[in-house]
PDB file of C-alpha atoms in Angstrom:
ATOM      1  CA  MET A   1     131.656 115.614 137.046  1.00 67.00           C
ATOM      2  CA  SER A   2     128.258 116.306 135.510  1.00 81.00           C
ATOM      3  CA  VAL A   3     127.139 119.806 134.568  1.00 86.00           C
ATOM      4  CA  ASN A   4     124.483 119.830 137.268  1.00 80.00           C
ATOM      5  CA  ARG A   5     127.037 118.848 139.920  1.00 86.00           C
ATOM      6  CA  LYS A   6     129.323 121.677 138.708  1.00 84.00           C
ATOM      7  CA  HIS A   7     126.472 124.143 139.357  1.00 81.00           C
ATOM      8  CA  GLY A   8     125.806 122.766 142.849  1.00 80.00           C
ATOM      9  CA  VAL A   9     122.761 120.684 142.051  1.00 83.00           C
ATOM     10  CA  SER A  10     122.755 117.634 144.252  1.00 85.00           C
ATOM     11  CA  PRO A  11     121.699 114.209 142.919  1.00 84.00           C
ATOM     12  CA  ALA A  12     118.538 114.301 145.108  1.00 84.00           C
ATOM     13  CA  LEU A  13     117.545 117.727 143.860  1.00 87.00           C
ATOM     14  CA  GLU A  14     118.246 116.757 140.267  1.00 86.00           C
ATOM     15  CA  ASN A  15     116.026 113.715 140.632  1.00 87.00           C
ATOM     16  CA  ARG A  16     113.212 115.763 142.077  1.00 88.00           C
ATOM     17  CA  MET A  17     113.439 118.329 139.294  1.00 90.00           C
ATOM     18  CA  LYS A  18     113.449 115.591 136.655  1.00 91.00           C
ATOM     19  CA  ARG A  19     110.428 113.878 138.204  1.00 90.00           C
ATOM     20  CA  SER A  20     108.405 117.046 138.425  1.00 92.00           C
ATOM     21  CA  ALA A  21     109.163 117.779 134.762  1.00 94.00           C
ATOM     22  CA  ILE A  22     108.312 114.231 133.699  1.00 94.00           C
ATOM     23  CA  ASP A  23     105.109 114.536 135.684  1.00 92.00           C
ATOM     24  CA  LEU A  24     104.266 117.572 133.608  1.00 94.00           C
ATOM     25  CA  ILE A  25     104.991 115.796 130.330  1.00 95.00           C
ATOM     26  CA  ALA A  26     102.924 112.765 131.325  1.00 93.00           C
ATOM     27  CA  HIS A  27      99.850 114.615 132.632  1.00 93.00           C
ATOM     28  CA  ALA A  28      99.868 117.308 129.917  1.00 95.00           C
ATOM     29  CA  GLY A  29     100.283 114.653 127.254  1.00 94.00           C
ATOM     30  CA  LYS A  30      97.389 112.764 128.652  1.00 93.00           C
ATOM     31  CA  ALA A  31      95.259 115.850 128.629  1.00 94.00           C
ATOM     32  CA  LEU A  32      96.183 116.283 124.930  1.00 94.00           C
ATOM     33  CA  ASN A  33      95.307 112.657 124.124  1.00 94.00           C
ATOM     34  CA  MET A  34      98.838 112.176 122.861  1.00 92.00           C
ATOM     35  CA  ASP A  35     100.116 108.778 121.802  1.00 86.00           C
ATOM     36  CA  HIS A  36     102.130 106.997 124.461  1.00 85.00           C
ATOM     37  CA  VAL A  37     105.081 106.734 122.111  1.00 89.00           C
ATOM     38  CA  ALA A  38     105.091 110.492 121.542  1.00 92.00           C
ATOM     39  CA  MET A  39     105.170 111.108 125.286  1.00 92.00           C
ATOM     40  CA  GLY A  40     107.922 108.550 125.707  1.00 92.00           C
ATOM     41  CA  THR A  41     109.934 110.365 123.017  1.00 94.00           C
ATOM     42  CA  ALA A  42     109.437 113.597 124.836  1.00 96.00           C
ATOM     43  CA  VAL A  43     110.741 112.144 128.089  1.00 96.00           C
ATOM     44  CA  VAL A  44     113.790 110.599 126.366  1.00 96.00           C
ATOM     45  CA  ILE A  45     114.594 113.942 124.682  1.00 96.00           C
ATOM     46  CA  PHE A  46     114.258 115.647 128.117  1.00 96.00           C
ATOM     47  CA  HIS A  47     116.759 113.244 129.664  1.00 95.00           C
ATOM     48  CA  ARG A  48     119.160 113.764 126.735  1.00 95.00           C
ATOM     49  CA  TYR A  49     118.996 117.486 126.988  1.00 95.00           C
ATOM     50  CA  TYR A  50     119.696 117.661 130.710  1.00 93.00           C
ATOM     51  CA  ALA A  51     122.544 115.188 130.428  1.00 92.00           C
ATOM     52  CA  THR A  52     124.581 118.121 129.131  1.00 92.00           C
ATOM     53  CA  HIS A  53     122.705 121.146 130.461  1.00 92.00           C
ATOM     54  CA  SER A  54     122.173 122.560 133.899  1.00 90.00           C
ATOM     55  CA  PHE A  55     118.782 122.825 135.605  1.00 89.00           C
ATOM     56  CA  LEU A  56     119.870 126.097 137.153  1.00 85.00           C
ATOM     57  CA  LEU A  57     120.502 127.683 133.727  1.00 88.00           C
ATOM     58  CA  ASN A  58     117.609 126.137 131.802  1.00 90.00           C
ATOM     59  CA  ASP A  59     113.972 126.403 132.840  1.00 91.00           C
ATOM     60  CA  LYS A  60     112.780 122.812 133.250  1.00 93.00           C
ATOM     61  CA  PHE A  61     109.163 123.808 132.706  1.00 95.00           C
ATOM     62  CA  LEU A  62     109.918 125.474 129.344  1.00 95.00           C
ATOM     63  CA  ILE A  63     112.215 122.658 128.238  1.00 96.00           C
ATOM     64  CA  ALA A  64     109.678 119.963 129.222  1.00 96.00           C
ATOM     65  CA  MET A  65     106.975 121.855 127.254  1.00 96.00           C
ATOM     66  CA  ALA A  66     109.290 122.057 124.260  1.00 97.00           C
ATOM     67  CA  CYS A  67     110.041 118.335 124.495  1.00 97.00           C
ATOM     68  CA  LEU A  68     106.366 117.494 124.575  1.00 97.00           C
ATOM     69  CA  TYR A  69     105.714 119.698 121.562  1.00 96.00           C
ATOM     70  CA  LEU A  70     108.660 118.152 119.746  1.00 96.00           C
ATOM     71  CA  GLY A  71     107.721 114.611 120.681  1.00 95.00           C
ATOM     72  CA  GLY A  72     104.337 115.009 119.063  1.00 95.00           C
ATOM     73  CA  LYS A  73     105.872 116.203 115.829  1.00 94.00           C
ATOM     74  CA  LEU A  74     108.520 113.528 115.718  1.00 94.00           C
ATOM     75  CA  GLU A  75     105.998 110.688 116.126  1.00 91.00           C
ATOM     76  CA  ASP A  76     103.572 112.187 113.550  1.00 90.00           C
ATOM     77  CA  THR A  77     101.000 113.066 116.200  1.00 90.00           C
ATOM     78  CA  PRO A  78     101.549 116.842 116.339  1.00 94.00           C
ATOM     79  CA  LYS A  79      99.660 119.176 118.644  1.00 95.00           C
ATOM     80  CA  SER A  80      99.399 122.923 118.149  1.00 94.00           C
ATOM     81  CA  ALA A  81     101.658 125.213 120.130  1.00 94.00           C
ATOM     82  CA  ARG A  82      98.557 126.778 121.721  1.00 92.00           C
ATOM     83  CA  ASP A  83      97.236 123.406 122.896  1.00 93.00           C
ATOM     84  CA  VAL A  84     100.644 122.344 124.308  1.00 95.00           C
ATOM     85  CA  ILE A  85     100.998 125.642 126.180  1.00 94.00           C
ATOM     86  CA  THR A  86      97.463 125.400 127.481  1.00 91.00           C
ATOM     87  CA  ALA A  87      97.837 121.824 128.783  1.00 93.00           C
ATOM     88  CA  CYS A  88     101.234 122.508 130.384  1.00 93.00           C
ATOM     89  CA  CYS A  89     100.043 125.735 132.082  1.00 90.00           C
ATOM     90  CA  MET A  90      96.883 124.023 133.339  1.00 89.00           C
ATOM     91  CA  ARG A  91      99.019 121.275 134.917  1.00 90.00           C
ATOM     92  CA  ARG A  92     101.602 123.692 136.428  1.00 86.00           C
ATOM     93  CA  TYR A  93      99.400 126.495 137.628  1.00 83.00           C
ATOM     94  CA  GLY A  94      95.920 125.048 137.913  1.00 82.00           C
ATOM     95  CA  PRO A  95      92.867 125.995 135.793  1.00 76.00           C
ATOM     96  CA  GLU A  96      92.089 129.258 137.591  1.00 72.00           C
ATOM     97  CA  VAL A  97      95.469 130.952 137.352  1.00 72.00           C
ATOM     98  CA  ALA A  98      96.299 129.441 133.924  1.00 74.00           C
ATOM     99  CA  GLY A  99      92.861 130.424 132.595  1.00 72.00           C
ATOM    100  CA  LEU A 100      93.485 134.091 133.291  1.00 70.00           C
ATOM    101  CA  SER A 101      96.883 134.050 131.543  1.00 74.00           C
ATOM    102  CA  LEU A 102      95.692 132.002 128.560  1.00 78.00           C
ATOM    103  CA  ARG A 103      92.990 134.581 127.781  1.00 78.00           C
ATOM    104  CA  ASN A 104      95.710 137.260 127.419  1.00 81.00           C
ATOM    105  CA  HIS A 105      96.820 137.601 123.774  1.00 83.00           C
ATOM    106  CA  ASP A 106     100.190 139.058 124.707  1.00 87.00           C
ATOM    107  CA  PHE A 107     100.895 136.172 127.075  1.00 85.00           C
ATOM    108  CA  LEU A 108     100.064 133.582 124.433  1.00 86.00           C
ATOM    109  CA  THR A 109     102.212 135.356 121.835  1.00 90.00           C
ATOM    110  CA  ALA A 110     105.170 135.522 124.140  1.00 92.00           C
ATOM    111  CA  ALA A 111     104.652 131.931 125.284  1.00 91.00           C
ATOM    112  CA  ARG A 112     104.627 130.644 121.692  1.00 93.00           C
ATOM    113  CA  GLU A 113     107.829 132.536 120.932  1.00 95.00           C
ATOM    114  CA  ARG A 114     109.559 131.073 123.993  1.00 95.00           C
ATOM    115  CA  LEU A 115     108.321 127.577 123.048  1.00 96.00           C
ATOM    116  CA  PHE A 116     109.724 127.851 119.533  1.00 96.00           C
ATOM    117  CA  LEU A 117     112.996 129.150 120.871  1.00 96.00           C
ATOM    118  CA  ALA A 118     113.229 126.277 123.395  1.00 96.00           C
ATOM    119  CA  GLU A 119     112.404 123.732 120.706  1.00 96.00           C
ATOM    120  CA  ARG A 120     115.276 125.049 118.555  1.00 96.00           C
ATOM    121  CA  ALA A 121     117.621 125.038 121.541  1.00 96.00           C
ATOM    122  CA  VAL A 122     116.780 121.397 122.292  1.00 96.00           C
ATOM    123  CA  LEU A 123     117.291 120.409 118.608  1.00 96.00           C
ATOM    124  CA  TYR A 124     120.651 122.151 118.450  1.00 96.00           C
ATOM    125  CA  ALA A 125     121.718 120.629 121.810  1.00 94.00           C
ATOM    126  CA  LEU A 126     120.891 117.152 120.455  1.00 94.00           C
ATOM    127  CA  ARG A 127     122.539 118.024 117.101  1.00 93.00           C
ATOM    128  CA  PHE A 128     119.224 117.035 115.496  1.00 94.00           C
ATOM    129  CA  ASP A 129     119.798 113.441 116.565  1.00 91.00           C
ATOM    130  CA  VAL A 130     116.203 112.662 117.545  1.00 90.00           C
ATOM    131  CA  ALA A 131     115.909 109.057 116.529  1.00 89.00           C
ATOM    132  CA  ILE A 132     114.383 107.336 119.569  1.00 91.00           C
ATOM    133  CA  GLU A 133     114.192 103.607 120.174  1.00 91.00           C
ATOM    134  CA  HIS A 134     111.477 102.567 122.655  1.00 93.00           C
ATOM    135  CA  PRO A 135     111.253  99.297 124.657  1.00 92.00           C
ATOM    136  CA  PHE A 136     107.595  98.537 124.170  1.00 90.00           C
ATOM    137  CA  GLY A 137     107.951  96.324 121.095  1.00 91.00           C
ATOM    138  CA  THR A 138     110.626  94.204 122.720  1.00 92.00           C
ATOM    139  CA  MET A 139     108.529  93.697 125.876  1.00 92.00           C
ATOM    140  CA  LEU A 140     105.543  92.653 123.830  1.00 91.00           C
ATOM    141  CA  ALA A 141     107.601  90.179 121.762  1.00 91.00           C
ATOM    142  CA  ALA A 142     109.271  88.736 124.837  1.00 91.00           C
ATOM    143  CA  LEU A 143     105.993  88.244 126.647  1.00 91.00           C
ATOM    144  CA  ARG A 144     104.739  86.259 123.618  1.00 90.00           C
ATOM    145  CA  ARG A 145     107.641  83.812 123.776  1.00 88.00           C
ATOM    146  CA  PRO A 146     106.505  80.281 124.815  1.00 88.00           C
ATOM    147  CA  ALA A 147     108.582  80.237 127.975  1.00 86.00           C
ATOM    148  CA  LEU A 148     107.133  83.522 129.216  1.00 89.00           C
ATOM    149  CA  THR A 149     103.633  82.792 127.994  1.00 90.00           C
ATOM    150  CA  ARG A 150     103.611  79.812 130.381  1.00 87.00           C
ATOM    151  CA  VAL A 151     104.716  82.129 133.162  1.00 87.00           C
ATOM    152  CA  TRP A 152     101.946  84.687 132.913  1.00 87.00           C
ATOM    153  CA  GLN A 153      99.297  82.016 132.191  1.00 88.00           C
ATOM    154  CA  GLU A 154     100.319  80.072 135.334  1.00 86.00           C
ATOM    155  CA  TRP A 155     100.538  83.278 137.399  1.00 85.00           C
ATOM    156  CA  GLY A 156      96.971  84.261 136.296  1.00 84.00           C
ATOM    157  CA  GLN A 157      95.602  80.847 137.180  1.00 86.00           C
ATOM    158  CA  ALA A 158      97.315  80.767 140.564  1.00 86.00           C
ATOM    159  CA  HIS A 159      96.323  84.376 141.482  1.00 83.00           C
ATOM    160  CA  PRO A 160      92.839  85.016 140.121  1.00 82.00           C
ATOM    161  CA  GLY A 161      91.633  88.552 140.708  1.00 79.00           C
ATOM    162  CA  SER A 162      95.099  90.009 141.093  1.00 82.00           C
ATOM    163  CA  VAL A 163      96.965  92.238 138.705  1.00 85.00           C
ATOM    164  CA  SER A 164      98.309  90.294 135.738  1.00 87.00           C
ATOM    165  CA  PHE A 165     101.946  89.424 135.279  1.00 89.00           C
ATOM    166  CA  GLN A 166     102.009  91.405 131.994  1.00 89.00           C
ATOM    167  CA  GLN A 167     100.565  94.468 133.659  1.00 89.00           C
ATOM    168  CA  MET A 168     103.180  94.445 136.382  1.00 90.00           C
ATOM    169  CA  CYS A 169     105.839  94.370 133.663  1.00 92.00           C
ATOM    170  CA  ILE A 170     104.196  97.319 131.901  1.00 90.00           C
ATOM    171  CA  ASN A 171     103.919  99.206 135.159  1.00 88.00           C
ATOM    172  CA  LEU A 172     107.599  98.879 135.832  1.00 91.00           C
ATOM    173  CA  LEU A 173     108.437  99.775 132.228  1.00 92.00           C
ATOM    174  CA  ASN A 174     106.359 102.925 132.608  1.00 86.00           C
ATOM    175  CA  ASP A 175     108.234 103.916 135.701  1.00 89.00           C
ATOM    176  CA  SER A 176     111.610 103.219 134.113  1.00 92.00           C
ATOM    177  CA  TYR A 177     111.135 106.396 132.065  1.00 92.00           C
ATOM    178  CA  LYS A 178     111.623 108.428 135.205  1.00 91.00           C
ATOM    179  CA  LEU A 179     115.228 107.370 135.140  1.00 92.00           C
ATOM    180  CA  PRO A 180     117.840 108.165 132.430  1.00 92.00           C
ATOM    181  CA  LEU A 181     118.187 104.482 131.543  1.00 92.00           C
ATOM    182  CA  CYS A 182     117.741 105.447 127.888  1.00 90.00           C
ATOM    183  CA  LEU A 183     121.159 107.135 128.086  1.00 91.00           C
ATOM    184  CA  MET A 184     122.879 104.126 129.563  1.00 92.00           C
ATOM    185  CA  PHE A 185     121.365 100.999 128.038  1.00 93.00           C
ATOM    186  CA  PRO A 186     119.711  99.907 124.789  1.00 93.00           C
ATOM    187  CA  ALA A 187     115.896 100.072 124.937  1.00 94.00           C
ATOM    188  CA  CYS A 188     115.589  96.358 124.355  1.00 93.00           C
ATOM    189  CA  HIS A 189     117.753  95.705 127.425  1.00 95.00           C
ATOM    190  CA  VAL A 190     115.547  97.869 129.631  1.00 95.00           C
ATOM    191  CA  ALA A 191     112.449  95.999 128.511  1.00 95.00           C
ATOM    192  CA  LEU A 192     113.973  92.579 129.280  1.00 94.00           C
ATOM    193  CA  ALA A 193     115.309  93.773 132.629  1.00 94.00           C
ATOM    194  CA  CYS A 194     111.820  94.961 133.625  1.00 95.00           C
ATOM    195  CA  ILE A 195     110.412  91.507 132.926  1.00 94.00           C
ATOM    196  CA  TRP A 196     113.356  89.856 134.758  1.00 93.00           C
ATOM    197  CA  THR A 197     112.863  92.180 137.775  1.00 93.00           C
ATOM    198  CA  VAL A 198     109.138  91.298 138.035  1.00 92.00           C
ATOM    199  CA  MET A 199     109.998  87.610 137.928  1.00 91.00           C
ATOM    200  CA  LYS A 200     112.564  88.135 140.718  1.00 89.00           C
ATOM    201  CA  VAL A 201     109.958  90.010 142.732  1.00 87.00           C
ATOM    202  CA  LEU A 202     107.462  87.210 142.331  1.00 88.00           C
ATOM    203  CA  ARG A 203     110.085  84.583 142.962  1.00 87.00           C
ATOM    204  CA  ILE A 204     109.608  83.017 139.576  1.00 88.00           C
ATOM    205  CA  PRO A 205     112.682  81.205 138.137  1.00 85.00           C
ATOM    206  CA  THR A 206     114.367  83.465 135.619  1.00 82.00           C
ATOM    207  CA  ARG A 207     116.487  81.016 133.628  1.00 82.00           C
ATOM    208  CA  LEU A 208     113.622  79.776 131.528  1.00 80.00           C
ATOM    209  CA  SER A 209     114.112  79.017 127.830  1.00 77.00           C
ATOM    210  CA  ASP A 210     112.089  78.035 124.784  1.00 73.00           C
ATOM    211  CA  ASP A 211     114.545  75.358 123.776  1.00 70.00           C
ATOM    212  CA  GLY A 212     115.608  74.191 127.214  1.00 69.00           C
ATOM    213  CA  VAL A 213     119.097  75.591 126.710  1.00 72.00           C
ATOM    214  CA  THR A 214     119.313  79.361 125.999  1.00 80.00           C
ATOM    215  CA  PRO A 215     117.710  81.707 128.614  1.00 84.00           C
ATOM    216  CA  TRP A 216     114.942  83.833 127.156  1.00 86.00           C
ATOM    217  CA  TRP A 217     116.785  87.077 127.898  1.00 84.00           C
ATOM    218  CA  GLN A 218     119.941  86.290 125.876  1.00 83.00           C
ATOM    219  CA  GLU A 219     118.239  86.945 122.535  1.00 76.00           C
ATOM    220  CA  HIS A 220     119.385  90.563 122.393  1.00 78.00           C
ATOM    221  CA  GLY A 221     122.875  89.941 123.657  1.00 82.00           C
ATOM    222  CA  MET A 222     121.792  90.578 127.237  1.00 85.00           C
ATOM    223  CA  GLN A 223     124.161  89.436 129.935  1.00 86.00           C
ATOM    224  CA  HIS A 224     123.205  88.368 133.494  1.00 88.00           C
ATOM    225  CA  GLU A 225     125.229  91.157 135.043  1.00 90.00           C
ATOM    226  CA  ASP A 226     123.381  93.715 132.871  1.00 90.00           C
ATOM    227  CA  LEU A 227     120.076  92.374 134.128  1.00 91.00           C
ATOM    228  CA  LYS A 228     121.143  92.746 137.737  1.00 92.00           C
ATOM    229  CA  GLU A 229     122.536  96.215 137.172  1.00 93.00           C
ATOM    230  CA  ILE A 230     119.366  97.588 135.576  1.00 94.00           C
ATOM    231  CA  SER A 231     117.155  95.812 138.065  1.00 92.00           C
ATOM    232  CA  CYS A 232     119.160  97.293 140.936  1.00 90.00           C
ATOM    233  CA  MET A 233     118.762 100.762 139.520  1.00 90.00           C
ATOM    234  CA  LEU A 234     115.002 100.302 139.049  1.00 90.00           C
ATOM    235  CA  LEU A 235     114.347  99.107 142.553  1.00 87.00           C
ATOM    236  CA  GLU A 236     116.734 101.449 144.368  1.00 85.00           C
ATOM    237  CA  ARG A 237     116.112 104.706 142.477  1.00 82.00           C
ATOM    238  CA  LEU A 238     112.378 104.262 141.839  1.00 79.00           C
ATOM    239  CA  TYR A 239     111.049 102.718 145.004  1.00 73.00           C
ATOM    240  CA  HIS A 240     113.549 103.464 147.806  1.00 61.00           C
ATOM    241  CA  ALA A 241     112.275 106.178 150.117  1.00 44.00           C
ATOM    242  CA  ASP A 242     115.688 107.159 151.365  1.00 43.00           C
ATOM    243  CA  ASP A 243     117.243 108.094 148.015  1.00 42.00           C
ATOM    244  CA  GLY A 244     116.121 111.668 148.199  1.00 41.00           C
ATOM    245  CA  ALA A 245     114.298 111.322 144.908  1.00 42.00           C
ATOM    246  CA  GLY A 246     110.804 111.446 146.266  1.00 38.00           C
ATOM    247  CA  GLY A 247     109.813 107.847 145.719  1.00 39.00           C
ATOM    248  CA  THR A 248     106.103 107.410 145.272  1.00 34.00           C
ATOM    249  CA  VAL A 249     105.473 104.062 146.991  1.00 28.00           C
ATOM    250  CA  GLY A 250     107.814 104.015 149.958  1.00 26.00           C
ATOM    251  CA  PRO A 251     110.742 101.759 150.759  1.00 25.00           C
ATOM    252  CA  VAL A 252     111.228  98.595 148.797  1.00 26.00           C
ATOM    253  CA  SER A 253     114.540  97.157 149.726  1.00 29.00           C
ATOM    254  CA  ALA A 254     117.833  98.233 151.198  1.00 29.00           C
ATOM    255  CA  ALA A 255     119.749  95.617 149.218  1.00 30.00           C
ATOM    256  CA  CYS A 256     119.250  95.307 145.490  1.00 35.00           C
ATOM    257  CA  PRO A 257     119.051  91.557 145.132  1.00 38.00           C
ATOM    258  CA  THR A 258     116.267  91.279 147.764  1.00 38.00           C
ATOM    259  CA  PRO A 259     112.872  91.078 146.041  1.00 40.00           C
ATOM    260  CA  THR A 260     110.409  93.863 146.637  1.00 41.00           C
ATOM    261  CA  PRO A 261     106.889  92.937 147.712  1.00 41.00           C
ATOM    262  CA  PRO A 262     104.688  92.401 144.644  1.00 44.00           C
ATOM    263  CA  LYS A 263     102.234  95.050 145.899  1.00 48.00           C
ATOM    264  CA  GLN A 264     104.868  97.716 145.236  1.00 47.00           C
ATOM    265  CA  LEU A 265     104.816  97.072 141.562  1.00 50.00           C
ATOM    266  CA  ARG A 266     101.059  96.897 141.523  1.00 46.00           C
ATOM    267  CA  ALA A 267     100.804 100.263 143.293  1.00 44.00           C
ATOM    268  CA  VAL A 268     102.323 102.200 140.406  1.00 40.00           C
ATOM    269  CA  GLY A 269     101.395 102.544 136.744  1.00 37.00           C
ATOM    270  CA  VAL A 270      98.378 101.777 134.681  1.00 34.00           C
ATOM    271  CA  LYS A 271      95.448 100.451 136.691  1.00 35.00           C
ATOM    272  CA  ARG A 272      93.182  97.821 135.208  1.00 34.00           C
ATOM    273  CA  LYS A 273      90.238  95.818 136.460  1.00 34.00           C
ATOM    274  CA  ALA A 274      90.935  92.957 138.777  1.00 33.00           C
ATOM    275  CA  GLY A 275      91.771  89.750 136.930  1.00 34.00           C
ATOM    276  CA  GLU A 276      92.324  91.418 133.542  1.00 36.00           C
ATOM    277  CA  THR A 277      95.273  89.799 131.723  1.00 34.00           C
ATOM    278  CA  GLY A 278      95.370  91.572 128.383  1.00 35.00           C
ATOM    279  CA  GLY A 279      97.812  94.334 129.332  1.00 34.00           C
ATOM    280  CA  ALA A 280     100.731  93.048 127.246  1.00 32.00           C
ATOM    281  CA  GLU A 281      98.773  93.313 124.027  1.00 32.00           C
ATOM    282  CA  GLU A 282      97.088  96.623 124.722  1.00 33.00           C
ATOM    283  CA  TYR A 283      99.564  99.333 125.674  1.00 35.00           C
ATOM    284  CA  ASN A 284      97.917 102.452 124.321  1.00 36.00           C
ATOM    285  CA  ASP A 285      97.578 103.788 127.858  1.00 39.00           C
ATOM    286  CA  LEU A 286     101.076 102.967 129.088  1.00 35.00           C
ATOM    287  CA  PHE A 287     101.762 106.520 130.251  1.00 33.00           C
ATOM    288  CA  ASP A 288      98.352 107.212 131.824  1.00 36.00           C
ATOM    289  CA  GLU A 289      99.722 106.832 135.328  1.00 32.00           C
ATOM    290  CA  LEU A 290     103.454 107.477 134.745  1.00 28.00           C
ATOM    291  CA  LEU A 291     103.763 109.510 137.970  1.00 27.00           C
ATOM    292  CA  ALA A 292     100.844 108.006 139.933  1.00 29.00           C
TER     293      ALA A 292
END
C-alpha cells in the first residue's frame, strides 16, 4: 500500500493534487522563461518525492516550488529564490494578493527560508540521486528514422492545414509528464510509446521498419506488450473523464485498445499554426501548454 493510501488519500484525490502542483510548475516555469528540460526535471523530482511521501504531511505547493527551484539549478539554468517564489505565488494566489505579500520583507525572508528547507528535504528524500533522463532526444531521433519520416511526410500531404504528426507526438509526450511514468518505465520507452499511440489513434500501421524486418520501436529493447501498457495508461489516465483525475479534454475511450479521436490529441499541448510541420525539430516550447 502506498504512503498516500495509508493516510486516506484516494487515487482520484492524489491525481488531482499532483495535477494542480504540476500546473504550478509548468506555468511558473513559463513565467520564468525556464528551459523545458529544467521544468521536466522539476516534474520528475516532484513525482519521485511523492512516491514515498504523503500529500497530507507535505505541502504540495511548497514542494512544487522547491522542485522548480532545484530543477533550474540541476539543468544549469538557475533562477533566484525570489524570482521562483514570486512566479509561484503569482500563479497560486493571483497578482493582487501575491503582490501585497511579496512587498513584505518579512514574508519574503520567511518564504526563502521555507524554500531552502524544502529543497534540502527533497534532496535528502531522493538521497541526492537527481540524475534525470528525459524522453525528448529519443523521440526526436525516432521521428528522423526513414520509416517514421515517411509516415509524417505522408500524413502532412494527406491532411494539409491540420496539426502535424510530429506535433501530436510532442503534445502527448508533454502530457505524459502528468503521470508518474518516469518511475515505472525508461524515458526512451515513454517516448516510443507516445509515437506508437499517435499512430494507433490515426490508424497508421505500427509495425514499420527501416530494413523491412525489425520494427522501428525495438531499437531500445521495447516489447509490444510494453507499448500497449504505456499507451493504455496514457489514454485512460490522461483523457478519460471518469477516472476522477480531472481530465482536460473529456472522455476518450472506455477500452484501451480502441483509438481515441485524433482531435483529442490535438486539443492538448503546444499549439502551432495550421499546417506547420517542424515541431519535431523545435521543442523549446514543449511545456508551454503542459496543463492546457
